[in-house]
Tab-separated table of C-alpha atoms and ligand atoms in Angstrom:
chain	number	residue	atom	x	y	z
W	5	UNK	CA	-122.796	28.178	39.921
W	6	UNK	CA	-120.837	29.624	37.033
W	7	UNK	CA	-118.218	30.848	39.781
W	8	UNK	CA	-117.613	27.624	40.591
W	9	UNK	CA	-117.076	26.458	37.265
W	10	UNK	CA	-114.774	28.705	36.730
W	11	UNK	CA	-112.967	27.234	39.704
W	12	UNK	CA	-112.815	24.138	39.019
W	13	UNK	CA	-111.361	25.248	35.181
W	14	UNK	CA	-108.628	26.671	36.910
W	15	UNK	CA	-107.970	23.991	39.179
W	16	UNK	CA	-107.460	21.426	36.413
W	17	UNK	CA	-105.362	23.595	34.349
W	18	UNK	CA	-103.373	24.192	37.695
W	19	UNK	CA	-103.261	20.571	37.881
W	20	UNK	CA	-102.474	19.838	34.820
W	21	UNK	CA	-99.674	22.143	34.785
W	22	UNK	CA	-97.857	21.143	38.004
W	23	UNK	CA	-98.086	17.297	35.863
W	24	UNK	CA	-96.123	19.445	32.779
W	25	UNK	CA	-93.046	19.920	34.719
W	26	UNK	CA	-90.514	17.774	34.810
W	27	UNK	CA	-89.836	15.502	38.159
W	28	UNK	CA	-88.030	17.402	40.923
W	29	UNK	CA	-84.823	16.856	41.227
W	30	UNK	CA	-82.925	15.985	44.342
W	31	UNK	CA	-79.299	16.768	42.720
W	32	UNK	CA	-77.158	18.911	45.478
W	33	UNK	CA	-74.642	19.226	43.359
W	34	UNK	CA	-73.909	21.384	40.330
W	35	UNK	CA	-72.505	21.932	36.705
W	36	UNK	CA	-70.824	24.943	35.306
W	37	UNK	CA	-70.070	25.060	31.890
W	38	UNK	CA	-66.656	27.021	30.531
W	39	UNK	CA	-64.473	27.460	27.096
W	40	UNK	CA	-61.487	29.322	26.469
W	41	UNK	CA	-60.214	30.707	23.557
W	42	UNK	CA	-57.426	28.894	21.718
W	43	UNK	CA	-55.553	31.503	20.026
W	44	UNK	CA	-53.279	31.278	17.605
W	45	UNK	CA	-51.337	34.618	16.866
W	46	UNK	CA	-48.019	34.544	14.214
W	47	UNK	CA	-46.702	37.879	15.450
W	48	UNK	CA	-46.576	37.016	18.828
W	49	UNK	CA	-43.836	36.809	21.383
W	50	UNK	CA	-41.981	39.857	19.599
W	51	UNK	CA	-41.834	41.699	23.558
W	52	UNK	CA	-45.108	42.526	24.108
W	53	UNK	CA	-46.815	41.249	27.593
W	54	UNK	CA	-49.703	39.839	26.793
W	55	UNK	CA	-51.613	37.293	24.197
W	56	UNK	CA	-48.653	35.390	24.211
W	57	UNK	CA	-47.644	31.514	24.674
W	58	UNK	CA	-44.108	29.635	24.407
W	59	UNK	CA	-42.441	28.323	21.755
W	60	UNK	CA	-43.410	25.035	22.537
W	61	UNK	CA	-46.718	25.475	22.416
W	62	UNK	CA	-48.567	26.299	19.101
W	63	UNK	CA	-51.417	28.200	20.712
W	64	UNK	CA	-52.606	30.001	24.184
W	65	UNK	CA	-55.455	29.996	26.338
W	66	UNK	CA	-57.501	32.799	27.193
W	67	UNK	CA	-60.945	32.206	29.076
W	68	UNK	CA	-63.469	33.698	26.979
W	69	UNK	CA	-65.248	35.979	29.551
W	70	UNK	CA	-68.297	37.903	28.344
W	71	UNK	CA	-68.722	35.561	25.403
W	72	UNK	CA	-72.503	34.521	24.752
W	73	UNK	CA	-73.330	31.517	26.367
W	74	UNK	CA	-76.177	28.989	26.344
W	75	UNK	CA	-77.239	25.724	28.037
W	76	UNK	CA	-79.437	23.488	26.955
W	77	UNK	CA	-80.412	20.564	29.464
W	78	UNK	CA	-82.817	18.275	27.268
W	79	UNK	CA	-83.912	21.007	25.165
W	80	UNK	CA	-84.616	23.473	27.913
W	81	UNK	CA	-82.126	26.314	28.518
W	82	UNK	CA	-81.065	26.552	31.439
W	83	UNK	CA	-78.920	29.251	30.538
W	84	UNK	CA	-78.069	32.172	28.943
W	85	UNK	CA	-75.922	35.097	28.970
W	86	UNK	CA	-72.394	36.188	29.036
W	87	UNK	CA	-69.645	34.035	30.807
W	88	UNK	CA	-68.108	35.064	33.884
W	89	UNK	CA	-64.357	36.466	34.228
W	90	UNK	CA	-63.282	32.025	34.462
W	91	UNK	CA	-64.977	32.179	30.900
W	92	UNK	CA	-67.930	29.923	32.506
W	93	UNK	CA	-71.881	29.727	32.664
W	94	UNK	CA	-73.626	30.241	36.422
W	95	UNK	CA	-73.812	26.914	38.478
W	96	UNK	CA	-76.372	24.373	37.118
W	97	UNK	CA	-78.433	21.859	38.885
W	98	UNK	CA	-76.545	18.857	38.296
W	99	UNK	CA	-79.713	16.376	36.955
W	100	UNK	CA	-78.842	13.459	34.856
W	101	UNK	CA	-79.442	14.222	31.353
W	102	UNK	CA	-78.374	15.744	27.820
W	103	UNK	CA	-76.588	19.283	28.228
W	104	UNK	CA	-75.770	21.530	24.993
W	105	UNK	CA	-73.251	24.345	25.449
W	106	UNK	CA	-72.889	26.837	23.138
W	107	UNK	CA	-70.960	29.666	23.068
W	108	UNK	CA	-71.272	32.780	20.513
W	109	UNK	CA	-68.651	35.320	19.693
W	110	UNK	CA	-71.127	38.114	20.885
W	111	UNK	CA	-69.241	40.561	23.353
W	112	UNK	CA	-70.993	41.484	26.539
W	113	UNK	CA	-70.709	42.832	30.128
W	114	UNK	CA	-73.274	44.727	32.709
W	115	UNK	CA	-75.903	44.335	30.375
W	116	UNK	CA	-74.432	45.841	27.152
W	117	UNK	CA	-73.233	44.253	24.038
W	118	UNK	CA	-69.944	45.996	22.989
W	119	UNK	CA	-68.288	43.755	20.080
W	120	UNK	CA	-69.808	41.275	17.671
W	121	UNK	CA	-67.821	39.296	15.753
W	122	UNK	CA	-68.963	37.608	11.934
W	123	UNK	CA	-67.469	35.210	9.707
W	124	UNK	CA	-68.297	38.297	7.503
W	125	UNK	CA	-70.340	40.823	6.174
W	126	UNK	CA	-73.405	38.314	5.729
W	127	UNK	CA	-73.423	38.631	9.384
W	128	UNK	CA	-74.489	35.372	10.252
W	129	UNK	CA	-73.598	33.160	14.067
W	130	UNK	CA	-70.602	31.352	14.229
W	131	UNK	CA	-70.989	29.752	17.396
W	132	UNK	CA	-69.176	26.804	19.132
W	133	UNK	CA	-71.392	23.414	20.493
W	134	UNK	CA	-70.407	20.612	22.909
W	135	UNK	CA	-73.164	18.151	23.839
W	136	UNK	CA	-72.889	16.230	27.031
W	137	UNK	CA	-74.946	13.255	28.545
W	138	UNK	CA	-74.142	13.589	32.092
W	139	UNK	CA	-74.830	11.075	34.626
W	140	UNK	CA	-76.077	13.441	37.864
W	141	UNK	CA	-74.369	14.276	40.591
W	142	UNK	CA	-75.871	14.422	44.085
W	143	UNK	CA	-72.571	16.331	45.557
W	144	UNK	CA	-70.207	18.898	44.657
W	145	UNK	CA	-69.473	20.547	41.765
W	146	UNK	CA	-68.181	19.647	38.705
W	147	UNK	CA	-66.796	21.728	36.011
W	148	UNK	CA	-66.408	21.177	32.181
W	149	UNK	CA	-64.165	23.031	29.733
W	150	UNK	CA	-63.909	23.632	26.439
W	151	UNK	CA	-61.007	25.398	24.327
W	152	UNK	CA	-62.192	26.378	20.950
W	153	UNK	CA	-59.551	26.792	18.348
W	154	UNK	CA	-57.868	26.185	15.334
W	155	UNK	CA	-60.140	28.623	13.230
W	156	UNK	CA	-59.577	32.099	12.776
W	157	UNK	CA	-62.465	33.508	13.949
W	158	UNK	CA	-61.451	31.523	17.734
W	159	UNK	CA	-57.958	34.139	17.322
W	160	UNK	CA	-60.067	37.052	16.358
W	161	UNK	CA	-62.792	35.912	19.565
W	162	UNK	CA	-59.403	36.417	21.563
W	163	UNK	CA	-59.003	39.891	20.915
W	164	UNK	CA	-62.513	41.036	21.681
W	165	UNK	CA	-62.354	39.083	24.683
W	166	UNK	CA	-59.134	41.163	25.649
W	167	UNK	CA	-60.341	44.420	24.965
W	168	UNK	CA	-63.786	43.577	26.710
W	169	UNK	CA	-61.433	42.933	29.965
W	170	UNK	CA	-60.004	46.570	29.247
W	171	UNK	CA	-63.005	48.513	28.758
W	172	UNK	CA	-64.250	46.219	31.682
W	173	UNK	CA	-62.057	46.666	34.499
W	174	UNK	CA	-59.639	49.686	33.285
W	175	UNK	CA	-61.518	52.497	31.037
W	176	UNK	CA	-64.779	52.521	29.527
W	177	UNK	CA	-62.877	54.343	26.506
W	178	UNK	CA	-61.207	51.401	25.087
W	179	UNK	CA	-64.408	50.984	23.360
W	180	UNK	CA	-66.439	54.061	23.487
W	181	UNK	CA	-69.993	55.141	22.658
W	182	UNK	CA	-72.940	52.801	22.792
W	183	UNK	CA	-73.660	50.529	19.950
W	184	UNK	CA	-71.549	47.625	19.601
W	185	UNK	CA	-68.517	47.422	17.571
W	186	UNK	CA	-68.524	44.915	14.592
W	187	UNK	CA	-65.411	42.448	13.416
W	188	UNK	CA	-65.547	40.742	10.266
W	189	UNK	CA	-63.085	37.990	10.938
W	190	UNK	CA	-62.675	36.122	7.905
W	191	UNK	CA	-64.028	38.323	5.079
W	192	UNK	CA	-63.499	36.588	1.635
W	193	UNK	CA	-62.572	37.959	-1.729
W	194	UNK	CA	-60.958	41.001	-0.566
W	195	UNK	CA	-57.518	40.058	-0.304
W	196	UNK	CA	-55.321	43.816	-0.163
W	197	UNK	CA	-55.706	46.820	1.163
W	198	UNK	CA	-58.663	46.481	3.320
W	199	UNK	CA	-59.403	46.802	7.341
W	200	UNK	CA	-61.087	49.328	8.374
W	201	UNK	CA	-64.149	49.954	6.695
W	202	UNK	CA	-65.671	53.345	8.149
W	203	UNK	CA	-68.193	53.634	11.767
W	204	UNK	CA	-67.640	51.146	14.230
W	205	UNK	CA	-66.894	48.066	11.497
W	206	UNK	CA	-63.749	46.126	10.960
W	207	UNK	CA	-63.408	43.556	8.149
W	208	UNK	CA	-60.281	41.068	8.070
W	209	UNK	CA	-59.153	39.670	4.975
W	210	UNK	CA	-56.443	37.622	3.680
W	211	UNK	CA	-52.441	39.260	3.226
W	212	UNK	CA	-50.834	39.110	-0.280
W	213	UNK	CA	-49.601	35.680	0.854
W	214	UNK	CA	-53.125	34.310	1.531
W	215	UNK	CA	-52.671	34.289	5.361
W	216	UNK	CA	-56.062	35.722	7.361
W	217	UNK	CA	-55.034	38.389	8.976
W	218	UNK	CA	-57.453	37.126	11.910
W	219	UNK	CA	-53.729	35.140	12.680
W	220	UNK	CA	-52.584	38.723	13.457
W	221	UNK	CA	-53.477	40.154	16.975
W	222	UNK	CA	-51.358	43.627	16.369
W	223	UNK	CA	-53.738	43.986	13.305
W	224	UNK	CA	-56.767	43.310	14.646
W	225	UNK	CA	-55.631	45.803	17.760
W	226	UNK	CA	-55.002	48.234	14.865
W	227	UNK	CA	-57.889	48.248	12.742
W	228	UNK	CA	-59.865	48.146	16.314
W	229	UNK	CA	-57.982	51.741	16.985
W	230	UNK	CA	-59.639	53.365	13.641
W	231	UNK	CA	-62.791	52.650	14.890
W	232	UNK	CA	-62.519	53.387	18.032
W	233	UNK	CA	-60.607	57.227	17.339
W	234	UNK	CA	-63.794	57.727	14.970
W	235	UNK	CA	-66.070	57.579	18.020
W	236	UNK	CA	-63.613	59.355	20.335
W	237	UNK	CA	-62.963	62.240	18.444
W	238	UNK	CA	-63.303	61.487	14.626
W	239	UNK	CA	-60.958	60.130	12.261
W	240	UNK	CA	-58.828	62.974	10.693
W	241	UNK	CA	-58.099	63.122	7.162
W	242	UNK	CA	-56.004	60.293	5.703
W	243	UNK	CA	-54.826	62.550	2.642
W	244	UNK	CA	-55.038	59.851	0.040
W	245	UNK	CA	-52.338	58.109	1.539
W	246	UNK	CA	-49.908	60.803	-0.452
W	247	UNK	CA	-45.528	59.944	0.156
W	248	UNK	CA	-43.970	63.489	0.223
W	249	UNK	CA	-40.707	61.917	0.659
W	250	UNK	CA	-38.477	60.567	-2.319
W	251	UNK	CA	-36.026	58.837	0.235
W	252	UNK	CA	-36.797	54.820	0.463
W	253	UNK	CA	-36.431	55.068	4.635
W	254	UNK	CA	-39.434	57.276	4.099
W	255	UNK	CA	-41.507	55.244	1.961
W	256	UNK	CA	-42.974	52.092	1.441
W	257	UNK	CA	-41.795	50.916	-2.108
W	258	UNK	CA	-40.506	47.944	-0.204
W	259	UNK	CA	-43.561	46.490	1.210
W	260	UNK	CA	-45.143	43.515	-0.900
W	261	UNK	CA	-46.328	41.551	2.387
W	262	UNK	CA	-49.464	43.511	2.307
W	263	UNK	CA	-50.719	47.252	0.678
W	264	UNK	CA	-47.778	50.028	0.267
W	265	UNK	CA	-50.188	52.676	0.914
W	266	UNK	CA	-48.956	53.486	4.191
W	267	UNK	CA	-46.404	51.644	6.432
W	268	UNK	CA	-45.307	52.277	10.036
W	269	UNK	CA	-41.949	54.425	8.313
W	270	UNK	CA	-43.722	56.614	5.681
W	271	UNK	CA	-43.884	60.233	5.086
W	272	UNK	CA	-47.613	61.242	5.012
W	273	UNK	CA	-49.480	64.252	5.539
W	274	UNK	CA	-49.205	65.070	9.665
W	275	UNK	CA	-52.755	63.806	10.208
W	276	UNK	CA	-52.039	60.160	7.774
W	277	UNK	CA	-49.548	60.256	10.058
W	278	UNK	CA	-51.839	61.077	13.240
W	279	UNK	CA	-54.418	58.370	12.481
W	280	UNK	CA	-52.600	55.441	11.535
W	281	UNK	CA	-49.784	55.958	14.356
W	282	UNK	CA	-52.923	55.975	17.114
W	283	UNK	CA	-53.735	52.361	15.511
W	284	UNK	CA	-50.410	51.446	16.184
W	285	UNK	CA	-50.313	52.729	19.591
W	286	UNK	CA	-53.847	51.889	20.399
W	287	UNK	CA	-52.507	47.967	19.590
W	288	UNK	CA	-49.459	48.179	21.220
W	289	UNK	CA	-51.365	49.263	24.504
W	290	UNK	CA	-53.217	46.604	24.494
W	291	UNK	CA	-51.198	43.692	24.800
W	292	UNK	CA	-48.190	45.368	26.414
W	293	UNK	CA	-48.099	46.682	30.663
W	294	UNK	CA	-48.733	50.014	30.791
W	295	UNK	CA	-46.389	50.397	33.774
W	296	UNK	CA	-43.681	48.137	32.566
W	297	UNK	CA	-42.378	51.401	30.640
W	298	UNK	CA	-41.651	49.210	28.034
W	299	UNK	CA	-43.932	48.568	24.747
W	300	UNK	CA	-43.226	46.189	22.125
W	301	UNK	CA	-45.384	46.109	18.515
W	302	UNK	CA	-45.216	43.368	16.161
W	303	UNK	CA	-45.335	44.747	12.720
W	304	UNK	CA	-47.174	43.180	10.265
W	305	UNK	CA	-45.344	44.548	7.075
W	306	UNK	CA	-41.835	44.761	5.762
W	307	UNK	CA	-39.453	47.136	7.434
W	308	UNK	CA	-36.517	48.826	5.784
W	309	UNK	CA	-33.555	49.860	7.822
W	310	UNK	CA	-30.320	51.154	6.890
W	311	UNK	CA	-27.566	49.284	6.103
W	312	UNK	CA	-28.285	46.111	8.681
W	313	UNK	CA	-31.552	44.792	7.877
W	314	UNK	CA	-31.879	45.159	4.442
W	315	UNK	CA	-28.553	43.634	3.202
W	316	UNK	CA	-28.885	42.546	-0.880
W	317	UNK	CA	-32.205	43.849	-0.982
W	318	UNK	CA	-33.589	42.235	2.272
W	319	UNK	CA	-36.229	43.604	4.400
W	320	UNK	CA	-36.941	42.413	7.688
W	321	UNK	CA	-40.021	40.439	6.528
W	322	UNK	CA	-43.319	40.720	9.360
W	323	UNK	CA	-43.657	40.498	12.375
W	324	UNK	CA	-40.910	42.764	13.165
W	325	UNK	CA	-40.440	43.600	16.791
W	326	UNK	CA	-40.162	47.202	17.219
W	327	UNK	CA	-39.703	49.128	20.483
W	328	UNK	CA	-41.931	52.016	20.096
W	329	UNK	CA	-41.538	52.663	23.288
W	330	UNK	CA	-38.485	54.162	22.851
W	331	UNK	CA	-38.162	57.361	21.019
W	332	UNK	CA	-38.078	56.648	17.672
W	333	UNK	CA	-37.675	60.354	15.777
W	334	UNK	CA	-37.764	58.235	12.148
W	335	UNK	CA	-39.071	61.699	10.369
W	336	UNK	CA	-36.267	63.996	12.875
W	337	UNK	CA	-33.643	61.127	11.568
W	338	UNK	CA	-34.269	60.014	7.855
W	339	UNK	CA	-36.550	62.550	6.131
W	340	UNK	CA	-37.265	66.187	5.294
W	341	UNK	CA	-39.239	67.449	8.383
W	342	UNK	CA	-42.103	69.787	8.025
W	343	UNK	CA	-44.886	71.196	10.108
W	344	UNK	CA	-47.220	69.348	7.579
W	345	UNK	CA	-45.796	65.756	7.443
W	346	UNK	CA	-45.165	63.216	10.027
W	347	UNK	CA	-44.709	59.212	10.079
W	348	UNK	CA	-47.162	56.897	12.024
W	349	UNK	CA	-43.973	55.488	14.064
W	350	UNK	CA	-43.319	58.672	16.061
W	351	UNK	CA	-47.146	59.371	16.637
W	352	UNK	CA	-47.919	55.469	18.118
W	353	UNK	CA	-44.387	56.375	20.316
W	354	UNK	CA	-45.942	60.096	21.197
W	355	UNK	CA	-49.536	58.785	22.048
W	356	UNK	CA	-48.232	55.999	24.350
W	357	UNK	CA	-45.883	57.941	25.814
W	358	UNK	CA	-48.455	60.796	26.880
W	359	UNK	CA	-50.902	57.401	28.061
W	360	UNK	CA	-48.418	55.527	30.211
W	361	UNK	CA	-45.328	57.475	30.738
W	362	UNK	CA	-46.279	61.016	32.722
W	363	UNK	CA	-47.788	59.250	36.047
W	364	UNK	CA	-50.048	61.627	37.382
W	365	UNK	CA	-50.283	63.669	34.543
W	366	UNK	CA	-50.867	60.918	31.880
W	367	UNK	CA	-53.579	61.132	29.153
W	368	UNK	CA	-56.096	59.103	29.446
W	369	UNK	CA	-57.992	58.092	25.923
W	370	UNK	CA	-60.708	60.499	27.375
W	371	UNK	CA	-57.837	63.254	27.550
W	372	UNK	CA	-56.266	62.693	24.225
W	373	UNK	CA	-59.853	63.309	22.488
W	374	UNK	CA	-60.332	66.243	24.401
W	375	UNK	CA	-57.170	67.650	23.180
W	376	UNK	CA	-58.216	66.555	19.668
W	377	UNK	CA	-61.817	67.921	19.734
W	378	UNK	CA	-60.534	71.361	21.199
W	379	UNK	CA	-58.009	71.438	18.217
W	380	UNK	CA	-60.296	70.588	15.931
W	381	UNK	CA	-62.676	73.709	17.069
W	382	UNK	CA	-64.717	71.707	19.917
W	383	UNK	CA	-66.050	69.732	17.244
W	384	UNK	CA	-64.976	66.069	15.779
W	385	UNK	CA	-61.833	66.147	13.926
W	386	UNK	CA	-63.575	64.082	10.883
W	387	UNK	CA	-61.741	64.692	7.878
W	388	UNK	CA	-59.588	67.775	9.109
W	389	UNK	CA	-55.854	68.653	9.400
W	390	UNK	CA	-54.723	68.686	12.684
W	391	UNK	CA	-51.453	70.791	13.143
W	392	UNK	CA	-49.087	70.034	16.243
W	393	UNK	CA	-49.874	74.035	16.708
W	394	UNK	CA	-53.205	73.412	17.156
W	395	UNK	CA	-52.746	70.689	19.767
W	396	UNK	CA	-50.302	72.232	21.712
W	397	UNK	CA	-52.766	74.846	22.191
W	398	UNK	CA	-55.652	72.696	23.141
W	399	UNK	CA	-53.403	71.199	26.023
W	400	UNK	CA	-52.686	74.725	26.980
W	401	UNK	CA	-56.349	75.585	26.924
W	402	UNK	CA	-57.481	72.836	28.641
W	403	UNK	CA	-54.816	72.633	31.157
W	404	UNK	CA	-53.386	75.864	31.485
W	405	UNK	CA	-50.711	77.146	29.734
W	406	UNK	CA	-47.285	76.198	31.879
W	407	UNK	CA	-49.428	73.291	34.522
W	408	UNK	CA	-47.535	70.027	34.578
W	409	UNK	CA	-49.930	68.475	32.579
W	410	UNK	CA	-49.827	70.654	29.511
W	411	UNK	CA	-46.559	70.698	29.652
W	412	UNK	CA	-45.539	66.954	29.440
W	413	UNK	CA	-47.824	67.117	26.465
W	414	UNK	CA	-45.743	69.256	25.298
W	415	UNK	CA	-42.242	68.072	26.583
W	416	UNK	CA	-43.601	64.842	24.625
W	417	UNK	CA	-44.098	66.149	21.505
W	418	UNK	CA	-40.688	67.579	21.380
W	419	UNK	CA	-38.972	64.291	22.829
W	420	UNK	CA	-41.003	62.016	19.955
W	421	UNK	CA	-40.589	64.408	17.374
W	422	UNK	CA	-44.071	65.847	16.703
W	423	UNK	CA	-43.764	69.218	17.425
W	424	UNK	CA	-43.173	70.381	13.903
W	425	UNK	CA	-44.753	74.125	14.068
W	426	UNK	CA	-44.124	77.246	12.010
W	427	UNK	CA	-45.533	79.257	15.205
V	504	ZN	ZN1	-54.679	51.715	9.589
């Protein structure tokens, strides 16, 4: 008897469920949901390959694959998780009713979340939201877009999206490690010299002139390099920023655009020099080909040349296209050289060079840290000196002193300019 009570409880729950769900639908077609990023960069078009659009057009598009996204279809998602490599959601019954689209700037591919990006350090959503009352469709498939722009955090969404396709589909070490990497896109009240902020965090401010640098792909790229050389191998010591150099090609007195801490021409201590030229180069390599052999970076502070640039006073005011490609030897041309100084110019040109420019015996990011962390002892590199000596012999070591490989490591460092040694 009490058996069949039971039975007969779960019947009419089962009953009562099946009259819960909502009636079947006989759609055969389907809905797919997709948003690009609308980007808006001022320092592009100075070269560089990618991130770019023309001049008569005041943004791009970029399809904002493995951004978060979620349906709604009458206040029942439908669906949630990154967007495909088209920037769009999995194919949706297509049912008459009220679909909600949303799309966060939350970073993710395979599973993993690699990059979120903030308004700030409060680190609350900014997300995107089109609603849609859609009629049904009983064939075929039918696809809505959305390009989200106009705000800085949209530019800054751009950026993560591009490096997510480079850790994706070329090398898991263009964002290393495991937790995700955070981006502050439009950090108030901290206008000056600011960035990157230590770990895996980058916070983006306003320039001297009150522009977000979010408006600035190479400095996003940049500040994205710090963190990313403290995972690989640790972030070597910045010095306190210190200018050996009296001569102005060597300095940054000229620089009111932003902080004159450090620019791309100044004399610092080798490993200043070290850290802020792989931020350059780790920028430049992402929005330029890799097997183009040529590698424009658009430089987001003044820049002081002799005699043609800076007539009556004049700097070439940001971006400034500069071929770092190219050998550049600015400490080897305009200031005292020493095995203890460098400038961040000839490193960015050195570390792309080794990347892109040796075929089979290019450095991977994965190669370059295990040059560093055998320098630096087989140990991180955090807050040490690290002597072109000491590298030179890590290739060796590695490689074997005289192999091809070691040797264009090498061959590189004398071509760029880095090889300053007392041994
Ligand atoms: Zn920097």
């Amino acid at each position: 008897m009490k058996k069949n009570i039971l039975k007969l409880l779960f019947a009419s729950v089962f009953f009562s469920s099946i009259a819960l769900v909502p009636a079947k639908s006989y759609a055969a077609g389907t809905y797919r949901f997709c948003a690009n990023w609308a980007y808006i960069f001022s320092d592009k078009g100075v070269g560089e390959d990618y991130l770019t659009y023309g001049s008569g057009s005041s943004y791009g598009l970029l399809p904002a694959f493995t951004a978060w996204g979620a349906v709604n279809y009458n206040n029942t998602r439908v669906f949630n998780g990154p967007l495909d490599a088209n920037g769009c959601t999995a194919a949706i019954t297509a049912n008459a009713g009220t679909y909600t689209f949303m799309i966060y700037p939350r970073f993710s591919y395979g599973g993993t979340t690699k990059i979120d990006v903030y308004p700030d350090s409060n680190q609350q959503w900014t997300y995107w939201q089109t609603q849609r009352s859609l009629p049904g469709s009983s064939s075929g498939a039918t696809t809505y877009t959305d390009n989200l722009g106009g705000s800085p955090i949209a530019s800054v969404a751009a950026v993560a999206t591009w490096i997510m396709a480079w850790w994706a589909y070329n090398d898991v070490n263009y964002l290393p490690g495991s937790s995700p990497y955070i981006i502050y896109a439009t950090q108030d009240g901290c206008q000056g010299p600011t960035g990157y902020i230590g770990g895996r965090t980058v916070k983006l401010c306003k320039d001297n002139s009150g522009i977000w640098k979010a408006y600035r792909k190479f400095i996003i790229g940049h500040e994205m390099g710090h963190a990313v050389s403290d995972v690989l191998f640790g972030n070597p010591t910045i010095d306190n920023y210190t200018m050996y150099s009296t001569a102005a090609l060597c300095r940054c007195d000229h620089v009111t655009s932003s902080n004159n801490y450090h620019c791309i021409q100044s004399q610092h201590a080798i490993s200043a020099a070290e850290g802020e030229g792989w931020a350059q180069f780790y920028s430049m390599n992402l929005f330029n080909n890799p097997s183009d052999g040529s590698a424009w970076f658009g430089y987001y502070k003044e820049f002081l040349q002799n005699g043609t640039s800076c007539k009556n006073g004049t700097c070439w005011p940001p971006p400034v296209p500069l071929p770092l490609s190219l050998d550049v030897l600015w400490m080897n041309t305009n200031c005292p050289t020493s095995n203890s100084y460098g400038v961040e110019a000839d490193w960015a040109s050195f570390y792309w060079w080794v990347k892109n420019q040796g075929s089979s015996n290019n450095y991977s990011f994965g190669n370059i840290a295990g040059v560093y962390y055998t320098a630096c002892g087989n140990s991180s590199c955090a807050g040490d000196t690290v002597l072109w000596s000491s590298l030179r012999n890590a290739a060796n070591t590695i490689y074997g002193t005289g192999s091809s490989k070691a040797q264009f490591w090498l061959n590189t460092g004398a071509q760029k300019g880095v090889n300053h040694s007392t041994e």
